[in-house]
PDB file of C-alpha atoms and ligand atoms in Angstrom:
ATOM      1  CA  MET I1106       0.000   0.000   0.000  1.00  0.00           C
ATOM      2  CA  ALA I1107       1.510   3.310  -1.053  1.00  0.00           C
ATOM      3  CA  ILE I1108       1.521   6.034   1.605  1.00  0.00           C
ATOM      4  CA  ALA I1109       2.075   9.775   1.735  1.00  0.00           C
ATOM      5  CA  TYR I1110       3.126  12.115   4.521  1.00  0.00           C
ATOM      6  CA  LEU I1111       2.292  15.786   4.129  1.00  0.00           C
ATOM      7  CA  ASN I1112       3.139  18.324   6.839  1.00  0.00           C
ATOM      8  CA  GLY I1113       2.563  15.975   9.762  1.00  0.00           C
ATOM      9  CA  GLU I1114      -0.310  13.921   8.374  1.00  0.00           C
ATOM     10  CA  TRP I1115      -0.459  10.477   6.798  1.00  0.00           C
ATOM     11  CA  MET I1116      -2.731   9.819   3.829  1.00  0.00           C
ATOM     12  CA  GLN I1117      -3.070   8.115   0.485  1.00  0.00           C
ATOM     13  CA  PRO I1118      -0.767   9.789  -2.084  1.00  0.00           C
ATOM     14  CA  GLU I1119      -3.713  10.764  -4.327  1.00  0.00           C
ATOM     15  CA  ASP I1120      -5.309  12.630  -1.404  1.00  0.00           C
ATOM     16  CA  ALA I1121      -2.290  14.875  -0.713  1.00  0.00           C
ATOM     17  CA  ARG I1122      -2.921  18.551  -1.574  1.00  0.00           C
ATOM     18  CA  VAL I1123      -0.762  21.672  -1.436  1.00  0.00           C
ATOM     19  CA  SER I1124      -1.611  25.347  -1.960  1.00  0.00           C
ATOM     20  CA  VAL I1125      -1.192  26.950  -5.392  1.00  0.00           C
ATOM     21  CA  PHE I1126       0.900  29.538  -3.507  1.00  0.00           C
ATOM     22  CA  ASP I1127       3.362  26.910  -2.394  1.00  0.00           C
ATOM     23  CA  ARG I1128       6.745  28.158  -3.605  1.00  0.00           C
ATOM     24  CA  GLY I1129       7.526  24.673  -4.812  1.00  0.00           C
ATOM     25  CA  PHE I1130       4.577  24.956  -7.226  1.00  0.00           C
ATOM     26  CA  MET I1131       5.129  28.639  -8.159  1.00  0.00           C
ATOM     27  CA  PHE I1132       8.920  28.764  -8.407  1.00  0.00           C
ATOM     28  CA  GLY I1133      10.240  25.209  -8.222  1.00  0.00           C
ATOM     29  CA  ASP I1134      11.640  26.505  -4.927  1.00  0.00           C
ATOM     30  CA  GLY I1135      12.438  23.255  -3.162  1.00  0.00           C
ATOM     31  CA  ILE I1136      14.716  20.267  -2.961  1.00  0.00           C
ATOM     32  CA  TYR I1137      14.212  16.514  -2.894  1.00  0.00           C
ATOM     33  CA  GLU I1138      15.705  13.080  -2.334  1.00  0.00           C
ATOM     34  CA  VAL I1139      14.840   9.680  -3.807  1.00  0.00           C
ATOM     35  CA  MET I1140      15.812   6.641  -1.748  1.00  0.00           C
ATOM     36  CA  ALA I1141      15.501   2.939  -2.472  1.00  0.00           C
ATOM     37  CA  VAL I1142      13.958   0.586   0.067  1.00  0.00           C
ATOM     38  CA  TYR I1143      15.077  -3.033  -0.114  1.00  0.00           C
ATOM     39  CA  ASP I1144      13.543  -5.543   2.323  1.00  0.00           C
ATOM     40  CA  GLY I1145      12.299  -2.764   4.565  1.00  0.00           C
ATOM     41  CA  GLU I1146      15.722  -1.082   4.835  1.00  0.00           C
ATOM     42  CA  VAL I1147      16.483   2.324   3.341  1.00  0.00           C
ATOM     43  CA  PHE I1148      19.603   1.841   1.228  1.00  0.00           C
ATOM     44  CA  THR I1149      22.440   4.315   2.044  1.00  0.00           C
ATOM     45  CA  LEU I1150      20.109   6.309   4.321  1.00  0.00           C
ATOM     46  CA  ASP I1151      22.925   8.155   6.133  1.00  0.00           C
ATOM     47  CA  GLN I1152      24.311   9.481   2.848  1.00  0.00           C
ATOM     48  CA  HIS I1153      20.853  10.667   1.748  1.00  0.00           C
ATOM     49  CA  LEU I1154      20.393  12.511   5.055  1.00  0.00           C
ATOM     50  CA  VAL I1155      23.734  14.292   4.584  1.00  0.00           C
ATOM     51  CA  ARG I1156      22.834  15.345   1.020  1.00  0.00           C
ATOM     52  CA  LEU I1157      19.357  16.460   2.120  1.00  0.00           C
ATOM     53  CA  GLN I1158      20.937  18.846   4.623  1.00  0.00           C
ATOM     54  CA  ARG I1159      23.480  20.007   2.032  1.00  0.00           C
ATOM     55  CA  SER I1160      20.675  20.863  -0.439  1.00  0.00           C
ATOM     56  CA  LEU I1161      18.686  22.710   2.253  1.00  0.00           C
ATOM     57  CA  ASP I1162      21.779  24.718   3.206  1.00  0.00           C
ATOM     58  CA  ALA I1163      22.476  25.503  -0.458  1.00  0.00           C
ATOM     59  CA  ILE I1164      19.013  27.032  -0.978  1.00  0.00           C
ATOM     60  CA  ARG I1165      19.184  28.737   2.440  1.00  0.00           C
ATOM     61  CA  LEU I1166      16.177  26.914   3.856  1.00  0.00           C
ATOM     62  CA  VAL I1167      16.286  26.108   7.552  1.00  0.00           C
ATOM     63  CA  SER I1168      15.592  22.411   7.976  1.00  0.00           C
ATOM     64  CA  PRO I1169      12.238  21.762   9.651  1.00  0.00           C
ATOM     65  CA  HIS I1170      13.725  18.645  11.294  1.00  0.00           C
ATOM     66  CA  ALA I1171      16.952  17.557  12.914  1.00  0.00           C
ATOM     67  CA  SER I1172      18.702  14.629  11.263  1.00  0.00           C
ATOM     68  CA  GLU I1173      17.381  12.069  13.778  1.00  0.00           C
ATOM     69  CA  GLU I1174      13.825  13.363  13.304  1.00  0.00           C
ATOM     70  CA  TRP I1175      14.185  12.919   9.538  1.00  0.00           C
ATOM     71  CA  ARG I1176      15.452   9.414  10.125  1.00  0.00           C
ATOM     72  CA  SER I1177      12.496   8.410  12.290  1.00  0.00           C
ATOM     73  CA  LEU I1178       9.967  10.014   9.906  1.00  0.00           C
ATOM     74  CA  ILE I1179      11.520   8.145   6.984  1.00  0.00           C
ATOM     75  CA  LEU I1180      11.506   4.852   8.873  1.00  0.00           C
ATOM     76  CA  GLU I1181       7.896   5.420   9.909  1.00  0.00           C
ATOM     77  CA  ALA I1182       6.953   6.050   6.250  1.00  0.00           C
ATOM     78  CA  VAL I1183       8.641   2.798   5.224  1.00  0.00           C
ATOM     79  CA  ALA I1184       6.893   0.879   8.003  1.00  0.00           C
ATOM     80  CA  ARG I1185       3.505   2.340   7.073  1.00  0.00           C
ATOM     81  CA  GLY I1186       4.051   1.867   3.327  1.00  0.00           C
ATOM     82  CA  GLN I1187       4.809  -1.850   3.528  1.00  0.00           C
ATOM     83  CA  GLU I1188       6.076  -1.847  -0.076  1.00  0.00           C
ATOM     84  CA  ASN I1189       9.026  -3.930  -1.176  1.00  0.00           C
ATOM     85  CA  PRO I1190      11.038  -2.893  -3.049  1.00  0.00           C
ATOM     86  CA  ALA I1191       9.988   0.737  -2.845  1.00  0.00           C
ATOM     87  CA  TYR I1192      11.077   4.261  -3.659  1.00  0.00           C
ATOM     88  CA  LEU I1193      10.820   6.841  -0.944  1.00  0.00           C
ATOM     89  CA  TYR I1194      10.443  10.349  -2.345  1.00  0.00           C
ATOM     90  CA  LEU I1195      11.092  13.249   0.041  1.00  0.00           C
ATOM     91  CA  GLN I1196      10.505  16.857  -0.962  1.00  0.00           C
ATOM     92  CA  VAL I1197      10.935  20.045   1.066  1.00  0.00           C
ATOM     93  CA  THR I1198       9.784  23.346  -0.389  1.00  0.00           C
ATOM     94  CA  ARG I1199       9.970  26.891   0.931  1.00  0.00           C
ATOM     95  CA  GLY I1200       6.291  26.640   1.847  1.00  0.00           C
ATOM     96  CA  VAL I1201       3.312  28.866   1.114  1.00  0.00           C
ATOM     97  CA  ALA I1202       3.837  32.592   0.500  1.00  0.00           C
ATOM     98  CA  ALA I1203       1.171  34.809  -1.085  1.00  0.00           C
ATOM     99  CA  PRO I1204       1.007  36.993  -3.076  1.00  0.00           C
ATOM    100  CA  ARG I1205       3.567  35.635  -5.557  1.00  0.00           C
ATOM    101  CA  ASN I1206       6.904  37.376  -5.081  1.00  0.00           C
ATOM    102  CA  HIS I1207      10.404  36.430  -6.184  1.00  0.00           C
ATOM    103  CA  VAL I1208      11.693  37.574  -2.815  1.00  0.00           C
ATOM    104  CA  TYR I1209      11.237  34.782  -0.318  1.00  0.00           C
ATOM    105  CA  PRO I1210      10.372  35.456   3.325  1.00  0.00           C
ATOM    106  CA  GLU I1211      13.256  34.751   5.720  1.00  0.00           C
ATOM    107  CA  VAL I1212      11.041  32.791   8.094  1.00  0.00           C
ATOM    108  CA  VAL I1213       8.821  30.188   6.479  1.00  0.00           C
ATOM    109  CA  GLN I1214       6.970  27.006   7.299  1.00  0.00           C
ATOM    110  CA  PRO I1215       8.473  24.539   4.817  1.00  0.00           C
ATOM    111  CA  THR I1216       6.192  22.066   3.055  1.00  0.00           C
ATOM    112  CA  VAL I1217       7.343  18.499   3.696  1.00  0.00           C
ATOM    113  CA  LEU I1218       6.100  15.720   1.447  1.00  0.00           C
ATOM    114  CA  MET I1219       7.098  12.078   1.540  1.00  0.00           C
ATOM    115  CA  THR I1220       5.708   9.234  -0.531  1.00  0.00           C
ATOM    116  CA  VAL I1221       6.507   5.536  -0.461  1.00  0.00           C
ATOM    117  CA  MET I1222       5.572   3.822  -3.716  1.00  0.00           C
ATOM    118  CA  HIS I1223       6.149   0.351  -5.055  1.00  0.00           C
ATOM    119  CA  ALA I1224       9.313   0.061  -7.191  1.00  0.00           C
ATOM    120  CA  PRO I1225       9.685  -2.291 -10.148  1.00  0.00           C
ATOM    121  CA  VAL I1226      11.972  -5.248  -9.456  1.00  0.00           C
ATOM    122  CA  LEU I1227      15.099  -5.052 -11.605  1.00  0.00           C
ATOM    123  CA  GLU I1228      15.882  -8.607 -12.689  1.00  0.00           C
ATOM    124  CA  ARG I1229      19.542  -8.549 -13.642  1.00  0.00           C
ATOM    125  CA  GLN I1230      19.057 -10.904 -16.589  1.00  0.00           C
ATOM    126  CA  ASN I1231      16.633  -8.348 -18.061  1.00  0.00           C
ATOM    127  CA  VAL I1232      19.155  -5.522 -18.105  1.00  0.00           C
ATOM    128  CA  VAL I1233      19.205  -4.205 -21.677  1.00  0.00           C
ATOM    129  CA  PRO I1234      21.991  -1.687 -22.424  1.00  0.00           C
ATOM    130  CA  LEU I1235      20.762   1.833 -23.108  1.00  0.00           C
ATOM    131  CA  LYS I1236      21.111   3.835 -26.308  1.00  0.00           C
ATOM    132  CA  VAL I1237      22.019   7.400 -25.439  1.00  0.00           C
ATOM    133  CA  VAL I1238      22.700  10.584 -27.364  1.00  0.00           C
ATOM    134  CA  THR I1239      25.063  13.347 -26.284  1.00  0.00           C
ATOM    135  CA  LYS I1240      23.530  16.779 -25.790  1.00  0.00           C
ATOM    136  CA  GLU I1241      24.816  20.175 -24.756  1.00  0.00           C
ATOM    137  CA  ASP I1242      24.297  20.613 -21.009  1.00  0.00           C
ATOM    138  CA  PHE I1243      22.421  23.928 -20.952  1.00  0.00           C
ATOM    139  CA  ARG I1244      21.238  23.558 -17.336  1.00  0.00           C
ATOM    140  CA  TRP I1245      22.082  26.096 -14.646  1.00  0.00           C
ATOM    141  CA  GLY I1246      25.457  26.017 -12.947  1.00  0.00           C
ATOM    142  CA  ARG I1247      24.283  24.344  -9.701  1.00  0.00           C
ATOM    143  CA  GLY I1248      23.572  20.783 -10.758  1.00  0.00           C
ATOM    144  CA  ASP I1249      25.022  19.740  -7.405  1.00  0.00           C
ATOM    145  CA  ILE I1250      21.872  20.907  -5.579  1.00  0.00           C
ATOM    146  CA  LYS I1251      19.050  18.390  -5.816  1.00  0.00           C
ATOM    147  CA  VAL I1252      16.379  20.950  -6.726  1.00  0.00           C
ATOM    148  CA  VAL I1253      12.839  20.023  -7.774  1.00  0.00           C
ATOM    149  CA  SER I1254      13.071  22.309 -10.854  1.00  0.00           C
ATOM    150  CA  LEU I1255      13.856  19.585 -13.389  1.00  0.00           C
ATOM    151  CA  ILE I1256      12.460  21.193 -16.550  1.00  0.00           C
ATOM    152  CA  ALA I1257      15.809  21.172 -18.380  1.00  0.00           C
ATOM    153  CA  ASN I1258      16.413  17.512 -17.492  1.00  0.00           C
ATOM    154  CA  GLY I1259      12.912  16.633 -18.701  1.00  0.00           C
ATOM    155  CA  LEU I1260      13.296  18.566 -21.968  1.00  0.00           C
ATOM    156  CA  LEU I1261      16.641  16.923 -22.698  1.00  0.00           C
ATOM    157  CA  LYS I1262      15.375  13.427 -21.949  1.00  0.00           C
ATOM    158  CA  ASN I1263      12.237  13.905 -24.050  1.00  0.00           C
ATOM    159  CA  GLU I1264      14.333  15.253 -26.947  1.00  0.00           C
ATOM    160  CA  ALA I1265      16.541  12.154 -26.721  1.00  0.00           C
ATOM    161  CA  ILE I1266      13.501   9.854 -26.756  1.00  0.00           C
ATOM    162  CA  ALA I1267      11.955  11.736 -29.698  1.00  0.00           C
ATOM    163  CA  GLU I1268      15.221  11.100 -31.579  1.00  0.00           C
ATOM    164  CA  GLY I1269      14.959   7.346 -30.922  1.00  0.00           C
ATOM    165  CA  PHE I1270      17.312   7.100 -27.905  1.00  0.00           C
ATOM    166  CA  ASP I1271      16.613   6.111 -24.308  1.00  0.00           C
ATOM    167  CA  ASP I1272      18.337   9.071 -22.688  1.00  0.00           C
ATOM    168  CA  ALA I1273      20.910  11.833 -23.118  1.00  0.00           C
ATOM    169  CA  ILE I1274      24.419  12.116 -21.694  1.00  0.00           C
ATOM    170  CA  LEU I1275      25.128  15.792 -21.148  1.00  0.00           C
ATOM    171  CA  VAL I1276      28.299  17.558 -22.237  1.00  0.00           C
ATOM    172  CA  ARG I1277      29.423  21.006 -21.082  1.00  0.00           C
ATOM    173  CA  ASP I1278      32.296  22.700 -22.954  1.00  0.00           C
ATOM    174  CA  GLY I1279      33.317  19.312 -24.345  1.00  0.00           C
ATOM    175  CA  TRP I1280      33.299  17.538 -20.956  1.00  0.00           C
ATOM    176  CA  VAL I1281      30.806  14.917 -19.791  1.00  0.00           C
ATOM    177  CA  THR I1282      28.773  16.005 -16.768  1.00  0.00           C
ATOM    178  CA  GLU I1283      26.039  13.362 -16.184  1.00  0.00           C
ATOM    179  CA  SER I1284      22.914  11.962 -17.842  1.00  0.00           C
ATOM    180  CA  THR I1285      19.511  13.585 -17.365  1.00  0.00           C
ATOM    181  CA  ALA I1286      18.926  11.642 -14.119  1.00  0.00           C
ATOM    182  CA  ALA I1287      22.069   9.629 -13.368  1.00  0.00           C
ATOM    183  CA  ASN I1288      25.850   9.863 -13.104  1.00  0.00           C
ATOM    184  CA  VAL I1289      28.183   8.536 -15.809  1.00  0.00           C
ATOM    185  CA  PHE I1290      31.078   6.074 -15.673  1.00  0.00           C
ATOM    186  CA  ILE I1291      33.312   4.787 -18.476  1.00  0.00           C
ATOM    187  CA  VAL I1292      35.811   1.940 -18.618  1.00  0.00           C
ATOM    188  CA  LYS I1293      38.901   2.215 -20.819  1.00  0.00           C
ATOM    189  CA  GLU I1294      41.530  -0.518 -20.872  1.00  0.00           C
ATOM    190  CA  GLY I1295      40.347  -1.829 -17.507  1.00  0.00           C
ATOM    191  CA  VAL I1296      40.339   1.573 -15.771  1.00  0.00           C
ATOM    192  CA  ILE I1297      36.992   2.814 -14.419  1.00  0.00           C
ATOM    193  CA  VAL I1298      36.586   6.587 -14.743  1.00  0.00           C
ATOM    194  CA  THR I1299      33.884   8.970 -13.520  1.00  0.00           C
ATOM    195  CA  PRO I1300      33.866  12.786 -13.635  1.00  0.00           C
ATOM    196  CA  PRO I1301      34.947  14.485 -10.400  1.00  0.00           C
ATOM    197  CA  LYS I1302      32.320  16.146  -8.228  1.00  0.00           C
ATOM    198  CA  SER I1303      31.672  19.760  -9.219  1.00  0.00           C
ATOM    199  CA  ASN I1304      28.861  22.290  -9.215  1.00  0.00           C
ATOM    200  CA  TYR I1305      27.784  21.017 -12.668  1.00  0.00           C
ATOM    201  CA  LEU I1306      26.609  17.556 -11.601  1.00  0.00           C
ATOM    202  CA  LEU I1307      24.708  15.879  -8.830  1.00  0.00           C
ATOM    203  CA  HIS I1308      26.913  14.203  -6.248  1.00  0.00           C
ATOM    204  CA  GLY I1309      25.123  10.903  -6.678  1.00  0.00           C
ATOM    205  CA  ILE I1310      24.867   8.570  -3.708  1.00  0.00           C
ATOM    206  CA  THR I1311      25.021   5.594  -6.090  1.00  0.00           C
ATOM    207  CA  ARG I1312      28.092   7.123  -7.771  1.00  0.00           C
ATOM    208  CA  ASP I1313      29.911   7.411  -4.441  1.00  0.00           C
ATOM    209  CA  HIS I1314      28.886   3.891  -3.479  1.00  0.00           C
ATOM    210  CA  VAL I1315      30.179   2.469  -6.777  1.00  0.00           C
ATOM    211  CA  VAL I1316      33.479   4.368  -6.398  1.00  0.00           C
ATOM    212  CA  ASP I1317      33.852   2.898  -2.879  1.00  0.00           C
ATOM    213  CA  LEU I1318      32.982  -0.633  -4.026  1.00  0.00           C
ATOM    214  CA  ALA I1319      35.488  -0.425  -6.903  1.00  0.00           C
ATOM    215  CA  ASN I1320      38.239   0.899  -4.619  1.00  0.00           C
ATOM    216  CA  GLU I1321      37.557  -1.723  -1.927  1.00  0.00           C
ATOM    217  CA  ALA I1322      37.706  -4.474  -4.567  1.00  0.00           C
ATOM    218  CA  GLY I1323      41.077  -3.167  -5.784  1.00  0.00           C
ATOM    219  CA  LEU I1324      39.762  -2.207  -9.250  1.00  0.00           C
ATOM    220  CA  SER I1325      41.457   0.684 -11.078  1.00  0.00           C
ATOM    221  CA  MET I1326      39.272   3.687 -10.369  1.00  0.00           C
ATOM    222  CA  GLU I1327      39.868   7.325 -11.345  1.00  0.00           C
ATOM    223  CA  GLU I1328      37.806  10.427 -10.690  1.00  0.00           C
ATOM    224  CA  ARG I1329      38.748  12.796 -13.505  1.00  0.00           C
ATOM    225  CA  SER I1330      37.124  14.702 -16.353  1.00  0.00           C
ATOM    226  CA  ILE I1331      35.925  12.710 -19.380  1.00  0.00           C
ATOM    227  CA  SER I1332      35.887  14.365 -22.804  1.00  0.00           C
ATOM    228  CA  GLU I1333      33.096  13.654 -25.271  1.00  0.00           C
ATOM    229  CA  SER I1334      35.518  11.830 -27.590  1.00  0.00           C
ATOM    230  CA  GLU I1335      36.731   9.641 -24.703  1.00  0.00           C
ATOM    231  CA  LEU I1336      33.116   8.739 -23.990  1.00  0.00           C
ATOM    232  CA  LEU I1337      32.617   7.648 -27.610  1.00  0.00           C
ATOM    233  CA  GLU I1338      35.828   5.599 -27.582  1.00  0.00           C
ATOM    234  CA  ALA I1339      35.200   3.916 -24.216  1.00  0.00           C
ATOM    235  CA  ASP I1340      35.158   0.105 -23.850  1.00  0.00           C
ATOM    236  CA  GLU I1341      32.185   0.381 -21.481  1.00  0.00           C
ATOM    237  CA  VAL I1342      29.805   3.153 -20.420  1.00  0.00           C
ATOM    238  CA  TRP I1343      27.428   2.939 -17.426  1.00  0.00           C
ATOM    239  CA  VAL I1344      24.981   5.235 -15.699  1.00  0.00           C
ATOM    240  CA  THR I1345      24.299   5.097 -11.964  1.00  0.00           C
ATOM    241  CA  SER I1346      21.333   6.287  -9.918  1.00  0.00           C
ATOM    242  CA  THR I1347      19.026   5.177  -7.137  1.00  0.00           C
ATOM    243  CA  GLY I1348      16.495   3.968  -9.727  1.00  0.00           C
ATOM    244  CA  GLN I1349      18.823   2.566 -12.377  1.00  0.00           C
ATOM    245  CA  GLU I1350      21.442   1.249  -9.922  1.00  0.00           C
ATOM    246  CA  VAL I1351      24.407   0.517 -12.246  1.00  0.00           C
ATOM    247  CA  TRP I1352      23.086   0.277 -15.797  1.00  0.00           C
ATOM    248  CA  PRO I1353      25.149  -0.391 -18.938  1.00  0.00           C
ATOM    249  CA  VAL I1354      25.055   1.771 -22.062  1.00  0.00           C
ATOM    250  CA  GLY I1355      25.478  -0.059 -25.387  1.00  0.00           C
ATOM    251  CA  GLN I1356      25.419   2.844 -27.803  1.00  0.00           C
ATOM    252  CA  VAL I1357      26.326   6.541 -27.717  1.00  0.00           C
ATOM    253  CA  ASN I1358      25.086   8.495 -30.762  1.00  0.00           C
ATOM    254  CA  ASP I1359      25.776   6.148 -33.698  1.00  0.00           C
ATOM    255  CA  GLN I1360      28.779   4.607 -31.941  1.00  0.00           C
ATOM    256  CA  VAL I1361      28.374   1.071 -30.537  1.00  0.00           C
ATOM    257  CA  ILE I1362      30.157   0.769 -27.157  1.00  0.00           C
ATOM    258  CA  GLY I1363      32.243  -2.421 -26.885  1.00  0.00           C
ATOM    259  CA  ASN I1364      30.146  -5.017 -28.660  1.00  0.00           C
ATOM    260  CA  GLY I1365      26.897  -3.316 -27.631  1.00  0.00           C
ATOM    261  CA  SER I1366      26.194  -5.605 -24.681  1.00  0.00           C
ATOM    262  CA  ALA I1367      26.956  -5.208 -20.976  1.00  0.00           C
ATOM    263  CA  GLY I1368      30.719  -5.390 -20.357  1.00  0.00           C
ATOM    264  CA  VAL I1369      32.751  -7.607 -18.030  1.00  0.00           C
ATOM    265  CA  VAL I1370      33.728  -4.760 -15.696  1.00  0.00           C
ATOM    266  CA  TRP I1371      30.076  -3.744 -15.445  1.00  0.00           C
ATOM    267  CA  GLN I1372      29.221  -7.341 -14.553  1.00  0.00           C
ATOM    268  CA  ALA I1373      31.852  -7.405 -11.785  1.00  0.00           C
ATOM    269  CA  VAL I1374      30.740  -4.052 -10.346  1.00  0.00           C
ATOM    270  CA  ASP I1375      27.056  -4.914 -10.620  1.00  0.00           C
ATOM    271  CA  ASP I1376      27.708  -8.153  -8.711  1.00  0.00           C
ATOM    272  CA  LEU I1377      29.386  -6.105  -5.962  1.00  0.00           C
ATOM    273  CA  PHE I1378      26.506  -3.647  -5.991  1.00  0.00           C
ATOM    274  CA  GLN I1379      23.816  -6.332  -5.733  1.00  0.00           C
ATOM    275  CA  ALA I1380      25.745  -8.015  -2.892  1.00  0.00           C
ATOM    276  CA  SER I1381      26.001  -4.679  -1.033  1.00  0.00           C
ATOM    277  CA  LYS I1382      22.207  -4.328  -1.200  1.00  0.00           C
ATOM    278  CA  ARG I1383      21.768  -7.705   0.477  1.00  0.00           C
ATOM    279  CA  LYS I1384      24.354  -6.830   3.140  1.00  0.00           C
ATOM    280  CA  SER I1385      22.574  -3.579   4.039  1.00  0.00           C
ATOM    281  CA  SER I1386      19.299  -5.356   4.793  1.00  0.00           C
TER     282      SER I1386
HETATM  283  N1  PDD X1010      17.830  11.070  -9.846  1.00  0.00           N
HETATM  284  N2  PDD X1010      22.171  13.039 -11.561  1.00  0.00           N
HETATM  285  C1  PDD X1010      20.893  13.494 -11.651  1.00  0.00           C
HETATM  286  C2  PDD X1010      20.608  14.696 -12.486  1.00  0.00           C
HETATM  287  C3  PDD X1010      19.861  12.825 -10.955  1.00  0.00           C
HETATM  288  O1  PDD X1010      18.602  13.281 -11.028  1.00  0.00           O
HETATM  289  C4  PDD X1010      20.179  11.674 -10.184  1.00  0.00           C
HETATM  290  C5  PDD X1010      19.132  10.921  -9.417  1.00  0.00           C
HETATM  291  C6  PDD X1010      21.516  11.246 -10.140  1.00  0.00           C
HETATM  292  C7  PDD X1010      21.942  10.041  -9.319  1.00  0.00           C
HETATM  293  O2  PDD X1010      21.858  10.322  -7.941  1.00  0.00           O
HETATM  294  P1  PDD X1010      21.626   9.146  -6.871  1.00  0.00           P
HETATM  295  O3  PDD X1010      22.627   8.116  -7.171  1.00  0.00           O
HETATM  296  O4  PDD X1010      21.853   9.822  -5.573  1.00  0.00           O
HETATM  297  O5  PDD X1010      20.200   8.640  -7.066  1.00  0.00           O
HETATM  298  C8  PDD X1010      22.492  11.955 -10.826  1.00  0.00           C
HETATM  299  C9  PDD X1010      16.755  10.611  -9.000  1.00  0.00           C
HETATM  300  C10 PDD X1010      16.789   9.157  -8.712  1.00  0.00           C
HETATM  301  C11 PDD X1010      15.425  11.109  -9.563  1.00  0.00           C
HETATM  302  O6  PDD X1010      15.362  12.287  -9.852  1.00  0.00           O
HETATM  303  O7  PDD X1010      14.473  10.339  -9.655  1.00  0.00           O
END
């Protein structure tokens, strides 16, 4: 049973209502997190709580809850939702302020929304490599803040789909940033590479987890910039996110990556990733 929490009350998600003067609705003035729930456990919860606070600080919104309060609210939502696996969506906006004004009040009552919804089970044997197209990353310069204003990401992804691809990998000044909703990794001659954290890309929790797993397993792992031509010439390309976990890419533009199927390094890292999910629960 899916469940929603809105400003202190529990309800069915379709019954949740916010004001048209909510700054999240009017201005996209809010931040969010998406967490995966496996066997009743929130995967990498501590890391999500740290990023939640970082996003709130970045938009200068005083957190309505201390970290331990967030934790118990999240765990209560999971317990009430009883969905497995599930995605927990958490959104905090700058609350209701009327009349509409770009200037936000210093003291606000943030709007807090959480939903727990059933997630599709990702059977590993059904993983089909993605076909992606490169596109100019025209988003704002603070991709590191997990803001709810995702219009650019949505436009870019829809453009990619209209052109016959599954998604877009974004390139800024010739350098790969991320995909529309995931981080990017390549493998070249056995070395795993992902772009370093910057203000142009989200500091993905899955990205960090994959970097840690690769380092712990003694795989060659580098965090450095990736040019568009390096992406096209890679032996393997993957994207990582809470929803996609570690997902292989088989084609970039008209260039087949490797032989178009999931690579051996992906297989090794995905095995580590799947094992880490079981360990956390
Ligand atoms: N998206 N980059 C972007 C632009 C994202 O939107 C996401 C996640 C990621 C990966 O972050 P993480 O590994 O912490 O999920 C990278 C979420 C899942 C979404 O918007 O649904």
